[in-house]
Short mmCIF file of C-alpha atoms and ligand atoms in Angstrom, two decimals:
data_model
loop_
_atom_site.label_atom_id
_atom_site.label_comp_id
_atom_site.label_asym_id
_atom_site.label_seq_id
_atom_site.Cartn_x
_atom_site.Cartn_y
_atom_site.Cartn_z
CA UNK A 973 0.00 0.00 0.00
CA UNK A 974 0.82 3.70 -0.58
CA UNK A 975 0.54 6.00 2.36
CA UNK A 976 -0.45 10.06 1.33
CA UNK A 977 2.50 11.72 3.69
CA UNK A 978 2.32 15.43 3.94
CA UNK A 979 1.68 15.85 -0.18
CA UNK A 980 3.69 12.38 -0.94
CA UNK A 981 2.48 9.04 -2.01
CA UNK A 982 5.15 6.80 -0.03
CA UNK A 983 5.54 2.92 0.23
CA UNK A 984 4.16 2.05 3.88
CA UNK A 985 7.33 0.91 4.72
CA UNK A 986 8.74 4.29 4.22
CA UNK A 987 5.83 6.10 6.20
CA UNK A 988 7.65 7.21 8.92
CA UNK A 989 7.17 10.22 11.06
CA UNK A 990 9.82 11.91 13.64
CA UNK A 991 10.38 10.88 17.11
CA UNK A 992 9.85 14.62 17.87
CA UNK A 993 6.30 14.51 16.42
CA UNK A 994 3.93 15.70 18.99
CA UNK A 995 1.41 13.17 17.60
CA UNK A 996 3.84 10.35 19.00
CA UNK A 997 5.19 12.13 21.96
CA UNK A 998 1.20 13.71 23.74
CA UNK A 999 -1.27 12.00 21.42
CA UNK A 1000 -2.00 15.67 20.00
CA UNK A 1001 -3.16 15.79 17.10
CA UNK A 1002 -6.92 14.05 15.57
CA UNK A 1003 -7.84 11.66 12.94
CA UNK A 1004 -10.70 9.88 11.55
CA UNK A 1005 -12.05 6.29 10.79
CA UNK A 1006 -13.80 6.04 7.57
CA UNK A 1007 -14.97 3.52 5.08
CA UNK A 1008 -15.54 2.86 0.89
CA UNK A 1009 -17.39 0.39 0.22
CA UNK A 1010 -18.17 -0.84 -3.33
CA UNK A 1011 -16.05 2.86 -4.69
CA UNK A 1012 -18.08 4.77 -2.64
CA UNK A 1013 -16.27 6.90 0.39
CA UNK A 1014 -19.38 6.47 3.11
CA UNK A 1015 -20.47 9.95 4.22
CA UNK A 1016 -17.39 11.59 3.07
CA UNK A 1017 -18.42 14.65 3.84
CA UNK A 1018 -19.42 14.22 7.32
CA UNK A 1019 -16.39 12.81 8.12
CA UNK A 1020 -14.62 15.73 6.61
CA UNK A 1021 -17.17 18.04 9.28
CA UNK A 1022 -15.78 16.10 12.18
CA UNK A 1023 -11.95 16.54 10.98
CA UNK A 1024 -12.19 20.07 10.73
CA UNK A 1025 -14.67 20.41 13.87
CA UNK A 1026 -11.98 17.98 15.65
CA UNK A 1027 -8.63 20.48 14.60
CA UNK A 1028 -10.70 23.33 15.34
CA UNK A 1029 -11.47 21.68 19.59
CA UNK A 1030 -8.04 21.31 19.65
CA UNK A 1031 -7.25 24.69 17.80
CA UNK A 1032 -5.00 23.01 15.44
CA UNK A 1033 -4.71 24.11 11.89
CA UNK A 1034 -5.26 21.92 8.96
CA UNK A 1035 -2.76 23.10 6.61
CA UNK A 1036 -5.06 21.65 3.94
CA UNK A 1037 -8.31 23.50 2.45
CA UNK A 1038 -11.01 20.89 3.21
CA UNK A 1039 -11.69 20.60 -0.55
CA UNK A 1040 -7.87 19.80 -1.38
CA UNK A 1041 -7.85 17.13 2.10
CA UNK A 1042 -11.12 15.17 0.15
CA UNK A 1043 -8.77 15.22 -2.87
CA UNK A 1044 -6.09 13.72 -0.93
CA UNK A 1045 -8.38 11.08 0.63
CA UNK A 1046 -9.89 10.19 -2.50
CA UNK A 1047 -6.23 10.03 -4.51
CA UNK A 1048 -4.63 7.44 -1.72
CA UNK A 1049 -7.63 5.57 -2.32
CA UNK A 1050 -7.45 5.62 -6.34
CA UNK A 1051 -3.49 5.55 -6.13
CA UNK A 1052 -4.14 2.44 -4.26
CA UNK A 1053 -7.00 0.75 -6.88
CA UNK A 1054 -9.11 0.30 -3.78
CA UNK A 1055 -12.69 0.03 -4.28
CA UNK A 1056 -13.79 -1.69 -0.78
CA UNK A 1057 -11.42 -0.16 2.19
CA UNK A 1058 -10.58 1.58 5.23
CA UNK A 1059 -9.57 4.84 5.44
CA UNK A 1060 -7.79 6.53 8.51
CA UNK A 1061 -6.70 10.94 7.68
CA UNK A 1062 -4.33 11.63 10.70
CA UNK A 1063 -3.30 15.45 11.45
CA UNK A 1064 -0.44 15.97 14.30
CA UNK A 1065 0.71 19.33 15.49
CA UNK A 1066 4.17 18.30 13.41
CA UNK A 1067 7.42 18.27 14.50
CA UNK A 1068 8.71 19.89 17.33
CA UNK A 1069 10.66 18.83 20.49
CA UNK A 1070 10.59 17.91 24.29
CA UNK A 1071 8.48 19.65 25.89
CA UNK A 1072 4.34 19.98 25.41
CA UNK A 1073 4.14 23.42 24.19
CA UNK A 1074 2.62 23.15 21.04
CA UNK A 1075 4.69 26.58 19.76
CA UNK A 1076 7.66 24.09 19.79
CA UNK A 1077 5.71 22.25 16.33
CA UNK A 1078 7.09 25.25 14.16
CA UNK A 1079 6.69 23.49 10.45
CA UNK A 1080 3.37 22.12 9.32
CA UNK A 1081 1.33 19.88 11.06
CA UNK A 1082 2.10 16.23 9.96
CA UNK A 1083 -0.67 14.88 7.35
CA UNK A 1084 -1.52 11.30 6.86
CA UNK A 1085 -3.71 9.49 4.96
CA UNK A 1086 -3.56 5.07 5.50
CA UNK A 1087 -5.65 2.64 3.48
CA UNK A 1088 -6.49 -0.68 4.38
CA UNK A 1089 -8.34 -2.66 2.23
CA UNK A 1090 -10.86 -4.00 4.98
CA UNK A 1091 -14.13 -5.34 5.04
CA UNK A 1092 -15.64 -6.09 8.37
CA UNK A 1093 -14.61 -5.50 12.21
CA UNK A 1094 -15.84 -8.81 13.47
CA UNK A 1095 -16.08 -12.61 11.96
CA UNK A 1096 -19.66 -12.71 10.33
CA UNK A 1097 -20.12 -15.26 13.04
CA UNK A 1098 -20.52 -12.49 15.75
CA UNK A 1099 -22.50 -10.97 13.74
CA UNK A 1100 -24.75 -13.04 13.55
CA UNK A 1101 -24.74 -14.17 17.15
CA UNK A 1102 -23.83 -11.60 18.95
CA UNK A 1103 -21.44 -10.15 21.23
CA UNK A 1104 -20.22 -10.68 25.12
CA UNK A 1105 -19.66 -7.66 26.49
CA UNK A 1106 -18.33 -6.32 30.45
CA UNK A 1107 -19.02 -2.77 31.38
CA UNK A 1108 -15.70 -1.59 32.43
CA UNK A 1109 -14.60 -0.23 35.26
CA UNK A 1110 -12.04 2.86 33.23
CA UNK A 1111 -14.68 5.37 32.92
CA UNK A 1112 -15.18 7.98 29.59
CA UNK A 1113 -13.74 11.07 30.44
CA UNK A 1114 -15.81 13.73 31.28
CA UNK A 1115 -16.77 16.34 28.42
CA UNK A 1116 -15.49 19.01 31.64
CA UNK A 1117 -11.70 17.66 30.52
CA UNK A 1118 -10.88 16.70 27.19
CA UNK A 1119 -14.33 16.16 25.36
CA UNK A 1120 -15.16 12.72 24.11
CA UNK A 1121 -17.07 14.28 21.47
CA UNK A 1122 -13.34 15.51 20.32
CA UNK A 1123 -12.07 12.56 18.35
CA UNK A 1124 -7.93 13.34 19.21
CA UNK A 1125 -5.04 10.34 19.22
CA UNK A 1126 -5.43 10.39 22.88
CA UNK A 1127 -7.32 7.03 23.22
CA UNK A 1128 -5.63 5.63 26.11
CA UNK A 1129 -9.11 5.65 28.51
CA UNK A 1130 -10.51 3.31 25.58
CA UNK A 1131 -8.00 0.89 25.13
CA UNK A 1132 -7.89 0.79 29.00
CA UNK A 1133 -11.82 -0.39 28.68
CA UNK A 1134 -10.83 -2.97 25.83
CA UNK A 1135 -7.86 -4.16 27.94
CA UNK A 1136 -10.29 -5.27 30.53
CA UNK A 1137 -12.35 -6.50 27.89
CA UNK A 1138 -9.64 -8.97 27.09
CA UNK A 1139 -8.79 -9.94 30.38
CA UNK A 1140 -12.37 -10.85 30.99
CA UNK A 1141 -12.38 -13.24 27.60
CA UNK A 1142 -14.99 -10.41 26.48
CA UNK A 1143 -15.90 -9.18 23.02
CA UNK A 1144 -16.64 -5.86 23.86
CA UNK A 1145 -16.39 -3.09 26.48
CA UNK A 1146 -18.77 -0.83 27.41
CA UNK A 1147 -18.16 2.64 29.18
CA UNK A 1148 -19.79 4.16 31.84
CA UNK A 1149 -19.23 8.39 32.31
CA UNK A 1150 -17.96 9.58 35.66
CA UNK A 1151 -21.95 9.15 36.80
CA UNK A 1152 -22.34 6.52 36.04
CA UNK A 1153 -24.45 6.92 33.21
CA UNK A 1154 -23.72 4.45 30.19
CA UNK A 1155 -21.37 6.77 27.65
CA UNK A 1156 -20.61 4.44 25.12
CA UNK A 1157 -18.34 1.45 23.71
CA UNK A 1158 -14.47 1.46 23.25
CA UNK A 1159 -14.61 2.85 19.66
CA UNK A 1160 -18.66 2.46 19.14
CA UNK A 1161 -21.72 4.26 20.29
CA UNK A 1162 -24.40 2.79 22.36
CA UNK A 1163 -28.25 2.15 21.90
CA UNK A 1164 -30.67 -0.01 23.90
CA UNK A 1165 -34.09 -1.00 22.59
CA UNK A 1166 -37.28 -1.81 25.01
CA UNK A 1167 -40.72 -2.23 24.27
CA UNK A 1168 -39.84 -1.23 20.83
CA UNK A 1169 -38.24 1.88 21.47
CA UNK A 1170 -34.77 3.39 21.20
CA UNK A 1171 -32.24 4.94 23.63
CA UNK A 1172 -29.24 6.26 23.34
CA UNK A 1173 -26.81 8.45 25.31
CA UNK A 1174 -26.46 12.03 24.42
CA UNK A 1175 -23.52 13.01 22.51
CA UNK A 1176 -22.30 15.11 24.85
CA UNK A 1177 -20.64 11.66 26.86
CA UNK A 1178 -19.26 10.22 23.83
CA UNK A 1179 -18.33 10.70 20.22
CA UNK A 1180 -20.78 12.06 18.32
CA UNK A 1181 -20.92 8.93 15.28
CA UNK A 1182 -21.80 9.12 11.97
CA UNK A 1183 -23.16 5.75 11.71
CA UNK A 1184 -25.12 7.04 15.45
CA UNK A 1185 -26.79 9.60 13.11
CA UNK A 1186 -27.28 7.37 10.16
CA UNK A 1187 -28.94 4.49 12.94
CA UNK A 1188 -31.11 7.55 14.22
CA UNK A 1189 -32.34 8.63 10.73
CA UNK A 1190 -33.23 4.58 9.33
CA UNK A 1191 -34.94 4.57 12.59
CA UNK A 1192 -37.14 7.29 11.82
CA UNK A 1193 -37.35 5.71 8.44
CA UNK A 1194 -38.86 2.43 10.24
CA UNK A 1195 -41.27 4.29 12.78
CA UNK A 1196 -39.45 3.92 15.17
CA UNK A 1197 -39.43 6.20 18.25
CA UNK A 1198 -35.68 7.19 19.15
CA UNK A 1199 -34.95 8.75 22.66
CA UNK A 1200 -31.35 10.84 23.42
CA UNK A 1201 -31.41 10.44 27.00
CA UNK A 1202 -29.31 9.60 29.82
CA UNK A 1203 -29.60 5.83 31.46
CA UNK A 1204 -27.69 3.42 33.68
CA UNK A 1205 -26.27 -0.30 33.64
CA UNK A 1206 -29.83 -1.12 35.01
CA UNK A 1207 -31.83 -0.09 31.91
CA UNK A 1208 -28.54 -2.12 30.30
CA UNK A 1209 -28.65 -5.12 31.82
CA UNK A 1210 -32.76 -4.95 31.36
CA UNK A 1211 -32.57 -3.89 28.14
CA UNK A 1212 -34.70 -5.74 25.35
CA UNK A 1213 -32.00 -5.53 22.99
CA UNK A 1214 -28.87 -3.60 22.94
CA UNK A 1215 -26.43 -2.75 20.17
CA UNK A 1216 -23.50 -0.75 19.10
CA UNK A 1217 -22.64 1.84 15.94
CA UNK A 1218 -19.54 2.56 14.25
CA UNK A 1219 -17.56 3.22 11.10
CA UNK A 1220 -15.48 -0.08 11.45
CA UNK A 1221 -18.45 -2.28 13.14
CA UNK A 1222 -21.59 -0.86 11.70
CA UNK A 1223 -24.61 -2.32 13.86
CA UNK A 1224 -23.46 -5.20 15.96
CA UNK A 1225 -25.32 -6.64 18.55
CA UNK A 1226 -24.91 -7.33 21.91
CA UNK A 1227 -26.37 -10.41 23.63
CA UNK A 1228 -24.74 -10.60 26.53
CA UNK A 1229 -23.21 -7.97 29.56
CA UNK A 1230 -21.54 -8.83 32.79
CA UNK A 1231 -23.10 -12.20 32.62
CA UNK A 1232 -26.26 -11.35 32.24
CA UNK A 1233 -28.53 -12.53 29.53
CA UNK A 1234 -29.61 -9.50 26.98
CA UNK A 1235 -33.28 -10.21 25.94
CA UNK A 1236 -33.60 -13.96 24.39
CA UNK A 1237 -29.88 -13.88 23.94
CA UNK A 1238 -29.71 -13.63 19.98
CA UNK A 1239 -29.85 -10.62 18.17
CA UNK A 1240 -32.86 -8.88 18.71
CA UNK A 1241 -35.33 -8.25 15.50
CA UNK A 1242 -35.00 -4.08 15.74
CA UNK A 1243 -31.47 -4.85 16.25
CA UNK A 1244 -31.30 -6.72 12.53
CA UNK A 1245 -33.39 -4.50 10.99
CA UNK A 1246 -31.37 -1.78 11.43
CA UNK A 1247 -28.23 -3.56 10.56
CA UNK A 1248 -29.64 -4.54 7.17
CA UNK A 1249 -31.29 -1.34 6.37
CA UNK A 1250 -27.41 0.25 7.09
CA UNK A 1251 -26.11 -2.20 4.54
CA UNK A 1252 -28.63 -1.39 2.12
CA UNK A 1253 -27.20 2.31 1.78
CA UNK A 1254 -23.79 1.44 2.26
CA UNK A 1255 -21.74 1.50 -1.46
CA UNK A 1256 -24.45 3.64 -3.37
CA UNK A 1257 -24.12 6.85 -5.00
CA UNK A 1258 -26.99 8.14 -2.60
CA UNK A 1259 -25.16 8.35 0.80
CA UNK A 1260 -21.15 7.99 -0.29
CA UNK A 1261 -18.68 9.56 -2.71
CA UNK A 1262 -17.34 8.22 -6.02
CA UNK A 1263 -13.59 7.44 -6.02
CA UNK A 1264 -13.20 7.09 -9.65
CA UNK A 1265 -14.24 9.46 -12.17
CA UNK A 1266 -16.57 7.29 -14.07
CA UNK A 1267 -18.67 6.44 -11.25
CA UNK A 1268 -22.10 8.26 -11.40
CA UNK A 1269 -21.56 11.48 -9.36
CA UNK A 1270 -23.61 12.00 -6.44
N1 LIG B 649 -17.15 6.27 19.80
C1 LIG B 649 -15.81 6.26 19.69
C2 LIG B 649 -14.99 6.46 20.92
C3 LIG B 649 -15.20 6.06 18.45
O1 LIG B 649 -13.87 6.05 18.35
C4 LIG B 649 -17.41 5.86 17.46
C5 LIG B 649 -17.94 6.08 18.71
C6 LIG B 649 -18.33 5.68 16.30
O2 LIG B 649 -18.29 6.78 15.43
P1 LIG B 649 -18.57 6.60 13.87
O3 LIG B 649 -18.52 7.97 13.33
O4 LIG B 649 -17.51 5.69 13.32
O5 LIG B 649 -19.91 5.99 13.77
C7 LIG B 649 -16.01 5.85 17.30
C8 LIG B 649 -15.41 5.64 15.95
C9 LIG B 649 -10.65 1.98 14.83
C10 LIG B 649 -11.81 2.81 14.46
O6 LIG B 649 -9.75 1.82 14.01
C11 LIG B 649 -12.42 3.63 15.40
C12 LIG B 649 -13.51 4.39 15.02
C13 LIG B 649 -13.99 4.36 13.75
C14 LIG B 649 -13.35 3.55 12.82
C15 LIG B 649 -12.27 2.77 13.18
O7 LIG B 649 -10.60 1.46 15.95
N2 LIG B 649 -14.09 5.14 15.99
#
């Protein structure tokens, strides 16, 4: 694979950054998670929102016009021939030296763009039956210190959560906020379903997803009544069915937490409704944009 470094398409085996990045030495900088499927880039342009919203939390400077960062996305993805793939943009504060202050990074931030040809999180298997998840005991960090809803290279509170995860034999981890209030999963967003209706967290605890939007909207689509409100590991652990949204995951479900048995323990019908209606619109002109020029344009 080629790697887009700042301007440069490199072998990934010469995509190397400094020691002295800040990126590498405080996790400051931001990046994104996105996907193509089928030579579509899904929801491009949102992503794109949530870069530049991301830099601007952080007050870091893109040193790419938004336009000319899409063109860079899009040309690792053609210089690549990738139709089907993951996409990850990274933006450090650059180069600079010991020391945090970010007046040290004196070039341009550091710019990367890595492709992965990729095509699903978890074995079809899971899928299919579900996921064992633990509610961990590292909690999100509260939107009063560095916001969740900021997605920065400081993910160390997540990978805590998925640690335990592991240790436990889990799939999944699911994080509480410093209430106790359920804020979301390790690199996922949360909803619960009961008596036919949906709940999820408010964004303010958690990342605000794209695929948490898209979920909301087919919802809608369905009839379904949606509900952005706080709850605990009770209404978890009680829960009907419960699921979780993201870029690489999409809508997995979740049949089991802490031991305890989520509705009939198999995916729950809402649950797979939603999942399919989010692979419907996945890959279509409609809701993604083309890599290649002959593709109809949205
Ligand atoms: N919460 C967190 C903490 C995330 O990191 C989501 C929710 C879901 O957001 P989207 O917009 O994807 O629906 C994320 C997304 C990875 C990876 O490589 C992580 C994400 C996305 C894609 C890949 O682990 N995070």
């Amino acid at each position: 694979m080629k790697i887009y470094l700042d301007g440069k398409f490199v072998p990934e085996e010469e995509a190397k950054v400094s020691v002295f990045d800040h990126g590498l030495l405080y996790g400051d900088g931001i990046f994104e998670g996105i996907r193509a499927y089928n030579g579509y880039v899904f929801k491009l342009e949102e992503h794109l929102d949530r870069l530049y919203d991301s830099a601007k939390g952080i007050r870091l400077e893109i040193p790419l016009p938004r336009e000319e960062m899409k063109e860079a996305i899009l040309e690792t993805l053609r210089v690549n021939q990738l139709k089907t793939s993951y996409v990850r943009p990274i933006v450090t504060r650059g180069v600079g030296d010991l020391g945090i202050d970010p007046r040290k990074c004196k070039g341009r931030p550091t710019v990367i763009v890595i492709v992965r040809e990729w095509k699903s999180l978890y074995p079809e298997e899971l899928y299919q039956k579900g996921l064992r998840a633990i509610v961990a005991a590292s909690r999100a960090r509260p939107p009063e210190s560095l916001s969740p809803s900021i997605k920065t290279l400081n993910y160390l509170t997540n990978i805590m959560a998925k640690i335990e995860a592991n240790v436990w034999g889990a799939d999944e981890a699911i994080m509480l906020d410093v209430h106790g209030n359920i804020a979301e999963g390790t690199a996922d967003n949360l909803f619960i379903v009961k008596h036919g209706v949906l709940h999820t967290p408010p964004v303010i605890a958690n990342l605000p997803g794209i695929t948490r939007a898209t979920i909301i909207e087919l919802a809608h689509d369905a009839d379904y009544e949606v509900r952005e409100e706080h709850f605990g590991i009770a209404q978890l652990y009680m829960a009907d069915e419960v699921f979780l949204t993201g870029t690489a995951a999409e809508v997995v479900p979740i049949i089991e937490i802490d031991g305890r048995t989520i509705g009939a323990s198999r995916p729950g019908h809402i649950t797979m409704e939603l999942r399919k209606r989010y692979k419907d619109i996945t890959g279509i002109p409609e809701t993604g944009t083309p890599i290649y020029s002959l593709q109809k344009v949205k």
